[in-house]
Each structure stands twice: as C-alpha cells, then as structure tokens.
XYZ file of C-alpha atoms in Angstrom:
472
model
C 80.770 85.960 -1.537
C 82.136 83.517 1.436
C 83.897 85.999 4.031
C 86.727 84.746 6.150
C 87.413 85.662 9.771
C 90.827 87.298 8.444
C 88.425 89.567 5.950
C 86.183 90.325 8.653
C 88.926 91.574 11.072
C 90.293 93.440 8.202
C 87.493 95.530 7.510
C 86.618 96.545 11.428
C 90.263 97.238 11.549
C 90.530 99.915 9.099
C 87.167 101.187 10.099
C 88.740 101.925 13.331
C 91.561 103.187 11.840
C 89.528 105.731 9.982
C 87.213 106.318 13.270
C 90.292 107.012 14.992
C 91.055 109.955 12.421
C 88.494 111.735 14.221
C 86.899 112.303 10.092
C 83.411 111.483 10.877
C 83.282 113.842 14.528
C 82.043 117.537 12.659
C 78.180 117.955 12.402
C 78.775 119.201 8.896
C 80.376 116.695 7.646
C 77.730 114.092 9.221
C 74.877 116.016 7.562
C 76.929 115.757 4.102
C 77.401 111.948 4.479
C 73.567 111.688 5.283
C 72.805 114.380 1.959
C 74.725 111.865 0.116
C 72.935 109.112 1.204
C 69.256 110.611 0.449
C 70.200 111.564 -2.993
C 71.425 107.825 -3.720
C 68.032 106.145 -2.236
C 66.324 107.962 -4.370
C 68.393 108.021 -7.494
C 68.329 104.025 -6.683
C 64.289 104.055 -6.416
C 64.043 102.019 -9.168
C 66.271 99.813 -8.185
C 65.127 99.189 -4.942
C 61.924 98.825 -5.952
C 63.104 95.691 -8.496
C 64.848 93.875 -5.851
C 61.814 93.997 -3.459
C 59.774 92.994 -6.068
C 62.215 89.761 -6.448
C 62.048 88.486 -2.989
C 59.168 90.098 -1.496
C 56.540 90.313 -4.769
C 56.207 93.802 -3.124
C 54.415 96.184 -5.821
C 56.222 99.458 -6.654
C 53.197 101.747 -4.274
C 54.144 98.996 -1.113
C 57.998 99.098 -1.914
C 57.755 102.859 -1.661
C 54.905 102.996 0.795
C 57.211 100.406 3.795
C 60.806 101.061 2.712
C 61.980 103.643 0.213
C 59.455 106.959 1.530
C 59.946 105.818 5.151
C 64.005 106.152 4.878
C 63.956 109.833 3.049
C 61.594 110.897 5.701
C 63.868 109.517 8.190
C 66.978 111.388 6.257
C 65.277 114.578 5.972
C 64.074 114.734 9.777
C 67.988 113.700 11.033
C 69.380 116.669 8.688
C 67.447 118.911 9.922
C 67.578 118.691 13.593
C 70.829 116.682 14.057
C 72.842 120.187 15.070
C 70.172 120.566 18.123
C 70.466 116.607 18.820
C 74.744 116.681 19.043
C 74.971 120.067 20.788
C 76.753 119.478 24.357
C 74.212 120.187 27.588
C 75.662 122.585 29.752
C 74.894 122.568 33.354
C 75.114 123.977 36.535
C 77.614 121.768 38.798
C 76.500 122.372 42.297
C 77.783 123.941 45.584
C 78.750 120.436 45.983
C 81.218 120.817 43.257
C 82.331 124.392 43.920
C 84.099 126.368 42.610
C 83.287 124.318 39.466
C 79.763 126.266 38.070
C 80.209 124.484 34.682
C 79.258 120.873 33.665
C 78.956 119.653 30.152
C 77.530 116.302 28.345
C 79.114 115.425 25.125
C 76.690 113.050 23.145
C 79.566 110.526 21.547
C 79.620 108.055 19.015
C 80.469 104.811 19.861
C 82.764 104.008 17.147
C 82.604 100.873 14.866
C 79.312 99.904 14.836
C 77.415 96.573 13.187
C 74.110 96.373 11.975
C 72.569 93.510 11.317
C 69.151 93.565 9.347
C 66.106 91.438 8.706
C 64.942 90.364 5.341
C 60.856 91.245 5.575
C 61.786 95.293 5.162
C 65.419 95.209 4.236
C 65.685 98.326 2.438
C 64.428 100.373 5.341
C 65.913 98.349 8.220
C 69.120 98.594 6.777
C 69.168 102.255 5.413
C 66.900 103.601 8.257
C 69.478 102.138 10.988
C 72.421 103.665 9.230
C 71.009 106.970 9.233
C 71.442 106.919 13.270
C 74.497 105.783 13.211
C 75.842 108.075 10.682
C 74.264 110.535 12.606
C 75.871 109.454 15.604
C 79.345 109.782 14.267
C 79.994 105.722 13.629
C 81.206 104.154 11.100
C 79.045 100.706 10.539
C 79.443 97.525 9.214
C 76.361 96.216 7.321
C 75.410 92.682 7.651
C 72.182 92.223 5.505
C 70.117 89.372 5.304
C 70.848 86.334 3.056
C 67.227 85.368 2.678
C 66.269 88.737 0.503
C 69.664 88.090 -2.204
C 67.925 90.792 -4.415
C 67.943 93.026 -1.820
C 71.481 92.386 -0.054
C 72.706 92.305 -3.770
C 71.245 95.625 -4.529
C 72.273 97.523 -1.485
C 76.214 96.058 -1.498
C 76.421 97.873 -4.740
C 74.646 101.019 -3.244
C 76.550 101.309 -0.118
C 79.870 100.559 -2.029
C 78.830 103.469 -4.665
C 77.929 105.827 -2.411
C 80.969 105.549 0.728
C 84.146 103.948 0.948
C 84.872 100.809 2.897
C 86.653 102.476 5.790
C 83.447 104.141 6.666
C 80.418 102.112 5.751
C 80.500 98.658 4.196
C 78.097 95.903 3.426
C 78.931 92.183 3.898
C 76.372 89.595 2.888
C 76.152 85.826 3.342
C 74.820 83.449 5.908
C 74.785 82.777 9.735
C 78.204 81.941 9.400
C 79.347 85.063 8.349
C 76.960 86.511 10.569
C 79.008 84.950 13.632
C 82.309 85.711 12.411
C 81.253 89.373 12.643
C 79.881 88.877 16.050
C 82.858 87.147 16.671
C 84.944 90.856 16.536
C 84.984 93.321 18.755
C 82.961 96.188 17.855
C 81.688 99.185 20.112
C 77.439 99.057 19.144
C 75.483 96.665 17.506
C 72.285 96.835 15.659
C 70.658 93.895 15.437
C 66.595 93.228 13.931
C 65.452 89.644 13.922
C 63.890 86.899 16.177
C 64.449 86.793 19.446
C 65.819 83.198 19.573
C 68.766 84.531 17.400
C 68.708 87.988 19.668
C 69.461 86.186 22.466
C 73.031 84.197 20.537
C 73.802 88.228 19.449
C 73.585 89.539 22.765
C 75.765 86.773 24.519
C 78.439 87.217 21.705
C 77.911 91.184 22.454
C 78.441 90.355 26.485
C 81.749 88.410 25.150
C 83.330 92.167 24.806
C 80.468 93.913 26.900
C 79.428 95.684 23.587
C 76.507 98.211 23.949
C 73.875 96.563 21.853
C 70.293 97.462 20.887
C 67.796 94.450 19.883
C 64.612 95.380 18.034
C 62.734 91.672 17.683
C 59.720 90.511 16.686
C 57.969 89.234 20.743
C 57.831 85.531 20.826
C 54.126 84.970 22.107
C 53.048 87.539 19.471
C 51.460 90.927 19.311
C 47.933 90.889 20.563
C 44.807 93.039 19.166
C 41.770 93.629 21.590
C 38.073 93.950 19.988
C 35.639 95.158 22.678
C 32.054 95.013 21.844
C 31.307 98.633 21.423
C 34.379 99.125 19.038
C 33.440 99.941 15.418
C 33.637 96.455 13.416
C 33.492 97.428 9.955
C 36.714 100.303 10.780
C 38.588 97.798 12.805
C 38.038 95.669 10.136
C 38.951 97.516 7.138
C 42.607 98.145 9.313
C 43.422 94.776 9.847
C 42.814 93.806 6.620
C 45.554 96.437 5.233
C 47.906 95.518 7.910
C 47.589 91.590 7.277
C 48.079 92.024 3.843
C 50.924 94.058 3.787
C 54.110 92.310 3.256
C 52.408 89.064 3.709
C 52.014 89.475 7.607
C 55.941 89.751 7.484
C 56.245 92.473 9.993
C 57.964 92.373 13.268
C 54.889 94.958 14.508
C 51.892 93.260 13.147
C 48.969 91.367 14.340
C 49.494 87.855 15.670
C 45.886 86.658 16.746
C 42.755 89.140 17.590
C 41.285 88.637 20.937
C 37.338 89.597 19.951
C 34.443 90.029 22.309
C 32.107 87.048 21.512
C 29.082 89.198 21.268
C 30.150 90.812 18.124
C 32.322 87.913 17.163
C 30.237 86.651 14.251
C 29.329 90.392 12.940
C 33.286 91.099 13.045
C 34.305 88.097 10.976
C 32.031 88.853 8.555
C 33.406 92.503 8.327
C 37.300 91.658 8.425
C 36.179 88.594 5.202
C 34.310 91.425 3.317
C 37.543 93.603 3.608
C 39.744 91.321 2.668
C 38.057 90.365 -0.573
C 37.712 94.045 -1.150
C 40.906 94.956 -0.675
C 42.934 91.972 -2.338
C 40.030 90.388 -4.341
C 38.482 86.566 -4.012
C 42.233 84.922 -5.288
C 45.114 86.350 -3.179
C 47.741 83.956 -4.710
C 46.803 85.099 -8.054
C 46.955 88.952 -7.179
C 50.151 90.313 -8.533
C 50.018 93.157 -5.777
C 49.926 90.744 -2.508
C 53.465 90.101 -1.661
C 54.965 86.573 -1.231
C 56.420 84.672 1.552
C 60.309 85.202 1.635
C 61.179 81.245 1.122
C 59.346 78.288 -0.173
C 60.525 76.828 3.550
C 58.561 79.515 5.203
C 55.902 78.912 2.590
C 55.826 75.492 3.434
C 55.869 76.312 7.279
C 52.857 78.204 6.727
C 50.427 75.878 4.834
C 51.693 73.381 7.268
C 50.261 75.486 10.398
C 47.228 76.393 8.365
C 46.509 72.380 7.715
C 47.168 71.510 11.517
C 44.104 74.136 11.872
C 42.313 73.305 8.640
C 38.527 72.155 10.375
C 38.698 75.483 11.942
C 39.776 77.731 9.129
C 36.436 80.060 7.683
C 38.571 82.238 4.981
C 41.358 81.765 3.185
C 43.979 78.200 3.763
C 44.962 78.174 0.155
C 47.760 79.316 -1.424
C 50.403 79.305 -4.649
C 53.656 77.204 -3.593
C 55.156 78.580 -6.630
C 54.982 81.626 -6.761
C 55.182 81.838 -2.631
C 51.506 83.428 -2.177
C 49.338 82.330 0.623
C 45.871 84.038 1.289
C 45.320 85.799 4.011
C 43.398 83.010 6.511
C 41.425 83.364 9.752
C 41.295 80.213 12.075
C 37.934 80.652 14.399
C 37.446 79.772 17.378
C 40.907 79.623 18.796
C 41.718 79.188 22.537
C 43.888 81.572 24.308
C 46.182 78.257 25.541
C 46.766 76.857 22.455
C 50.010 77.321 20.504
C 49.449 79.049 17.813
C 48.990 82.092 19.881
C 52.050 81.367 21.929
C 54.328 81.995 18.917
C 55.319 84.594 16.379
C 53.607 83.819 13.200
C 55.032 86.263 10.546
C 52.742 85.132 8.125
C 49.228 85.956 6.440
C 47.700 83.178 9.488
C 45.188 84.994 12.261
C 43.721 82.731 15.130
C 40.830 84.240 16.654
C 39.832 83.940 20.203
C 36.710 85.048 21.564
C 35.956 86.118 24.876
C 33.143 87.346 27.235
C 33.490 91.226 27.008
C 32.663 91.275 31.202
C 36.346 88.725 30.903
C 38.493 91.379 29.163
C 40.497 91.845 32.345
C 41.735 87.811 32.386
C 42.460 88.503 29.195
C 44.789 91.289 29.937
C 46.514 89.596 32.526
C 47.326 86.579 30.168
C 48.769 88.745 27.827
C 50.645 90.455 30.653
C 52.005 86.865 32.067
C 53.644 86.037 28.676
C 56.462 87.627 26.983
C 56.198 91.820 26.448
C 54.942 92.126 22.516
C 56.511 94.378 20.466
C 52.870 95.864 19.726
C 49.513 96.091 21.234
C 46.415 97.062 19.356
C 42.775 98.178 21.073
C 39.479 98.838 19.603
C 36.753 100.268 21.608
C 34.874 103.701 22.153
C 36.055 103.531 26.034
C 39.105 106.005 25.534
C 39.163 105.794 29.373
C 39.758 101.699 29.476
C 41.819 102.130 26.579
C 44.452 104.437 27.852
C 44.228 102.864 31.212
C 45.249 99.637 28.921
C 47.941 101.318 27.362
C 49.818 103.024 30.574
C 50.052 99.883 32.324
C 50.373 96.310 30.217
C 54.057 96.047 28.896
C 54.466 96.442 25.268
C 56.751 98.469 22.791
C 53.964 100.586 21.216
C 51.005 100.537 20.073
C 47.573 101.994 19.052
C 44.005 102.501 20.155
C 41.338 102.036 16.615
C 44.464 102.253 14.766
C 46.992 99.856 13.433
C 50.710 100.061 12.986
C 51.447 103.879 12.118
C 52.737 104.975 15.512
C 55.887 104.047 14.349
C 55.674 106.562 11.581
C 54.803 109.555 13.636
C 58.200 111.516 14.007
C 60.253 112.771 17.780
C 58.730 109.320 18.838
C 61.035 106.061 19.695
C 60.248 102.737 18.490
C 61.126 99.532 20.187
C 60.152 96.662 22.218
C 60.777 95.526 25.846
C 62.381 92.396 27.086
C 61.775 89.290 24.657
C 60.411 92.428 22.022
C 63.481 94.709 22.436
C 65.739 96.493 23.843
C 66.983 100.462 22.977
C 65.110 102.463 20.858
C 65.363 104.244 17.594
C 63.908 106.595 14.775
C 64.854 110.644 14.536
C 66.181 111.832 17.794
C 65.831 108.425 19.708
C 68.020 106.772 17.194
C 70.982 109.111 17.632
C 71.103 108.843 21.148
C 70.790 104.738 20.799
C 74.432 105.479 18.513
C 75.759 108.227 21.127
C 76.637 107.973 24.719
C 76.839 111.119 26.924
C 79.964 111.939 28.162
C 79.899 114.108 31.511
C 82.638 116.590 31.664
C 83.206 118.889 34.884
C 85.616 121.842 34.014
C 87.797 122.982 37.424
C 89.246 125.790 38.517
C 92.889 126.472 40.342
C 91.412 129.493 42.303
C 88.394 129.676 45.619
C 88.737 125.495 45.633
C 87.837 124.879 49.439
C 89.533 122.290 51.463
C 86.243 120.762 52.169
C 86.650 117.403 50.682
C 90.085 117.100 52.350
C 91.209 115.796 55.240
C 91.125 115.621 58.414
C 87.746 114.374 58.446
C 87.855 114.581 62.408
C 88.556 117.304 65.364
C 86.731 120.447 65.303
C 88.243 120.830 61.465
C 85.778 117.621 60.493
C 82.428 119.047 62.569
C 82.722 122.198 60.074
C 83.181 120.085 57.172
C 80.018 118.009 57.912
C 78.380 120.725 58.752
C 78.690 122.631 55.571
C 78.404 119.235 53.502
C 74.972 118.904 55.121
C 73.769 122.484 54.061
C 75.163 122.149 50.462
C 73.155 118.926 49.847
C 70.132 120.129 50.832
C-alpha cells in the first residue's frame, strides 16, 4: 500500500490524540496490552514461522530459536518486573533545598514513538522493540521493512488484530514512506539498520530534536580474536553455528576472524570440518540453511566472493535461485584490505593471520576504526581477555563464546558510535522509552531566606557562610 504524507500525519495525529487521553499511563493497563500481545505471538506461531520461511528460508527450530522464543521471553520478563521498573525514586533533597526533604523521579513515556525495523530478524526486531515501548507508556508507529513482504505482510495483520490504530499501527512500503514518517514530528524513534541510513534518521530526528536510539550493524565489522592457546575445535564448532544462522544476516555476527598464525592451518581445518558437519557438503541444497534476503544481495555476495575467488579454501558456490550461498572462508586476508573494512552481512569470512607476540597491533587497529557492535575472544588467558574486554570500544561481546550475551536477561544491548546508540532489552529498554522526570515537592512553612537577597552587608557573609557548610 503507497502511503501519502497526508496519511502519515493522520495516523501520528490521532496517536497523539489518544496519548494525550492519558489511556496508556496505568501499569495495569500496560501489563494487559503486553498480555495481549504474548498471547497473539504465540497464537500467530505458525504464522510467523511461514512468513520467515518465505523471505528468510528460515526452518521452523531457527524461526523459533532467533525471533518467536526470544520475543515471549522478552514479554514475560517486562510483565513481571515492569511495576518495580515504573515506580517513582524518592529521594532525599538536601539541606541545600531545605525545607524540601522530598524529591521524586517519574520515569515518563515519551509519547508517539516510531520504530523502524530491519528485515534479517523482523519478527523479533519489530515485536521485541514494541514491548519497551509499550512498556514505556508510548504509543508506536511501526515501520517494517519492505525487503521481508512476508513478514511486514504478516505482522500488519497481527498488529491490526491485536490493537487499534490510535495506539499501535504498522505501515509498510519503501524508503519513501520511510521518509515521510521521518518527515513528522514524533517524540522517540527506534530505528535498526545500517549505519549509512542511521546517520539520514538521525539528521531528520535533529530536524525536531527527537530523542532517538540507533542500534546498527558497525561499518568496519565485528572482529573475532583466535589466540594460539584458545581451543580450535570449540571455537570452531561456534562459529560455524553463528555463520550459518540466518545466512550471516545478523547485525551482531562475525565479520572476519583475526587467527594467530601458529594455529592458523589446524583452525581452518576445524571451522571446514564443522561446517560440513553442521550443514552438510551442499549448503545451497540444504533446506534448513536460510537464504539471502534479495537476489541483489545474492548477487552482491557471489560478486565479493569472485573478487576473492584464488583465495577462497571452502565454500564460493551458491544457488542464485533459490538465494543460498555456502558458507565461504577467504585465507589469507590482510588486515588493510577492504573486505574487512566493511559490513558483510553475508555467509563471506576473510581470515587474517597474525603473529600471536602482534596481538596488541592488532587491537589497536581494531580500536582506530569504527566501534563494532560485537567483539569476540578465544583464548585460555581470562586475564588478557577481560583486560581486552574493559578497554577496546565495542557494544558487547564474548570471551569462547559467540553471540548469546544478548540473550542473557537485566543486561542492555547496543552498540557505540558508528554501532549504536541507547540501549535496550528488559529493564534497559524501558528506560530507552521513558525519561525521568525530577520533581521537588515545597513547603510554605521553615523556608529560610537564604537564597534571597541581599547577597551583600553582614546579611550576605551569613548567607555564604551557611551555603558553604550545607554543600559540604
């Protein structure tokens, strides 16, 4: 359906209108718009599952493995701690403030919120970033991806099912549409993507000084560190799962492995072995490995692959039909050349060696390009590792481990800079859809003429004086 800017304005204009009723303020009646919305995902399982299937060739155990389980998780740990996430701080206010003893911060919503989402996980980043702001006491305007139709088609009839316009509503169609949203003036936006389009939403954001939260993919790509002593055949068996999984689609997965040459060759031969294991000798054949989202990205890939093709020891081949491409490692790779300068988001992995005595240059490299949204260790040196991780900037990561801090729950997920900006998931995401509101409560009675003037004479020396003591 082709939106026009009068439709657009329409719909954020009884939004706010219903906002405005003060409707979606109570706790209750947030937790009973969130009920609602658990009981649909998974009445719509099926569904859901279909539609991913259709743009994603994601099998029903992925579909409910990266989208569907992730969002009732996400539902069922925001109903049952969202009373202790909205109630009001109280706190002392100070001598400073005195007579005044009592402070309080109301956590807010924002209002009329937009959400844009991605097409690699768009049940989850769509559903998952409503649940914060339905949490937060927004209403949201949905604009969902036009490269996943099956997708956007099957959540624009959930979301119409299961609210009413005035609160939540989906709009689908292409960057054009897409700008005439950002084109209105809303109070928070939500956006997922690249961040060559995250910068055009944030200056259309700054138009209206909009609070805004970016969650992008890192344009020099998310690094993963193999250290000689790590264990290959583990760190193996984990990047194979994570490459595979949506096709290397995933804002959070591995762009190029930086292995210590020593164990280089051993390493490859692990990470091959797990591949075949996992996905068999024929990856375009396999009915489980999921497809690129567009024969254009398809074709983007096997182009990159064939600019790289003397260097390629597994994989390069693919189905342009059906949109499969095998997972394919590209060895030796050199830490300057572009392909590991750029976000990939597909099944291709560079390789770079390095001298395990260099690791440090290596670190700094990483640390002179743009912040990933994810950095990834392996090694048995726990001490170098966390040392690593508490001082390169990244959004998250793990050490031997790939990609599940972001499902470990009270944590926030997000990048930094050219990765991100804001954070989300349980608690995090309300407070990305709230903003505290300080509120001092006076008294008539006791108030001392302290902040009055005169400021000067012997009237002033007392005041200072006392100002002095109180701060201290």
């Amino acid at each position: 359906m082709a939106y026009t800017k009068e439709e657009i304005h329409a719909i954020v204009q009884k939004q706010r209108s219903f906002f405005r009723t003060g409707r979606t303020l109570p706790i209750g009646w947030r937790i009973e718009q969130l009920k609602k919305l658990k009981q649909a995902v998974v009445s719509h399982e099926e569904a859901f599952e279909q539609a991913l299937s259709a743009d994603l060739g994601r099998s029903a155990a992925e579909a409910y493995l990266c989208d569907i389980g992730p969002i009732i998780t996400e539902i069922n740990e925001t109903i049952r701690s969202l009373r202790r996430w909205a109630r009001p701080e109280h706190h002392f206010s100070g001598l400073m403030c005195f007579p005044s003893t009592k402070t309080t911060v109301y956590k807010m919503p924002y209002g009329v919120c937009l959400i844009i989402s991605p097409f690699n996980f768009p049940i989850l980043l769509t559903l998952g970033v409503l649940t914060a702001a339905i949490a937060g006491g927004n209403t949201a305007v949905i604009k969902a991806s036009a490269k996943s139709a099956a997708c956007t088609a099957a959540l624009k009839d959930f979301i119409a099912e299961v609210f009413p316009a005035e609160y939540v509503t989906l709009i689908d169609g292409g960057h054009d549409t897409a700008d005439l949203c950002l084109s209105e003036r809303f109070d928070k936006i939500f956006y997922t993507g690249s961040p060559s389009v995250g910068k055009h939403v944030l200056a259309c954001a700054a138009e209206n000084l909009t609070s805004t939260a970016l969650e992008l993919g890192g344009e020099t790509g998310n690094w993963c560190i193999i250290r000689k002593d790590a264990d290959l055949r583990d760190a193996a068996r984990k990047i194979a799962f994570f490459k595979l999984c949506n096709a290397g689609q995933i804002c959070i997965n591995i762009n190029q492995i930086a292995v210590a040459e020593e164990v280089a060759e051993d390493f490859l031969q692990e990470l091959k072995a797990a591949f075949t294991k996992q996905i068999g000798a024929c990856p375009a054949e396999n009915e489980e490995y999921p497809k690129l989202i567009t024969q254009a990205a398809y074709d983007k890939c096997a182009a990159l692959a064939d600019s790289c093709r003397d260097r390629i020891i597994f994989g390069g081949t693919g189905d342009r039909e059906n949109r499969r491409y095998a997972p394919t490692l590209i060895y030796p790779v050199r830490a300057d050349e572009p392909i590991v300068q750029r976000e990939l988001f597909c099944p291709l992995l560079p390789i770079v060696p390095f001298k395990d005595s260099e690791v440090q240059p290596l670190l700094d490299l990483i640390a002179e390009r743009e912040h990933p949204l994810a950095l990834y260790l392996f090694t048995k040196d726990l001490v170098w590792a966390k040392a690593v991780m508490q001082t390169q900037q990244y959004g998250g990561g793990c050490i031997n481990e790939v990609c599940i801090h972001m499902m470990v729950k009270g944590v926030p997920f997000n990048g930094t800079g050219h990765s991100g900006m804001g954070a989300y998931h349980g608690e995090w995401g309300f407070r990305e859809f709230t903003h505290p509101s300080t509120v001092l409560t006076g008294r008539t009675k006791l108030n001392l003429p302290l902040r009055e003037h005169p400021y000067t004479g012997k009237a002033g020396k007392r005041k200072l004086q006392l100002l002095r003591k109180f701060e201290r």
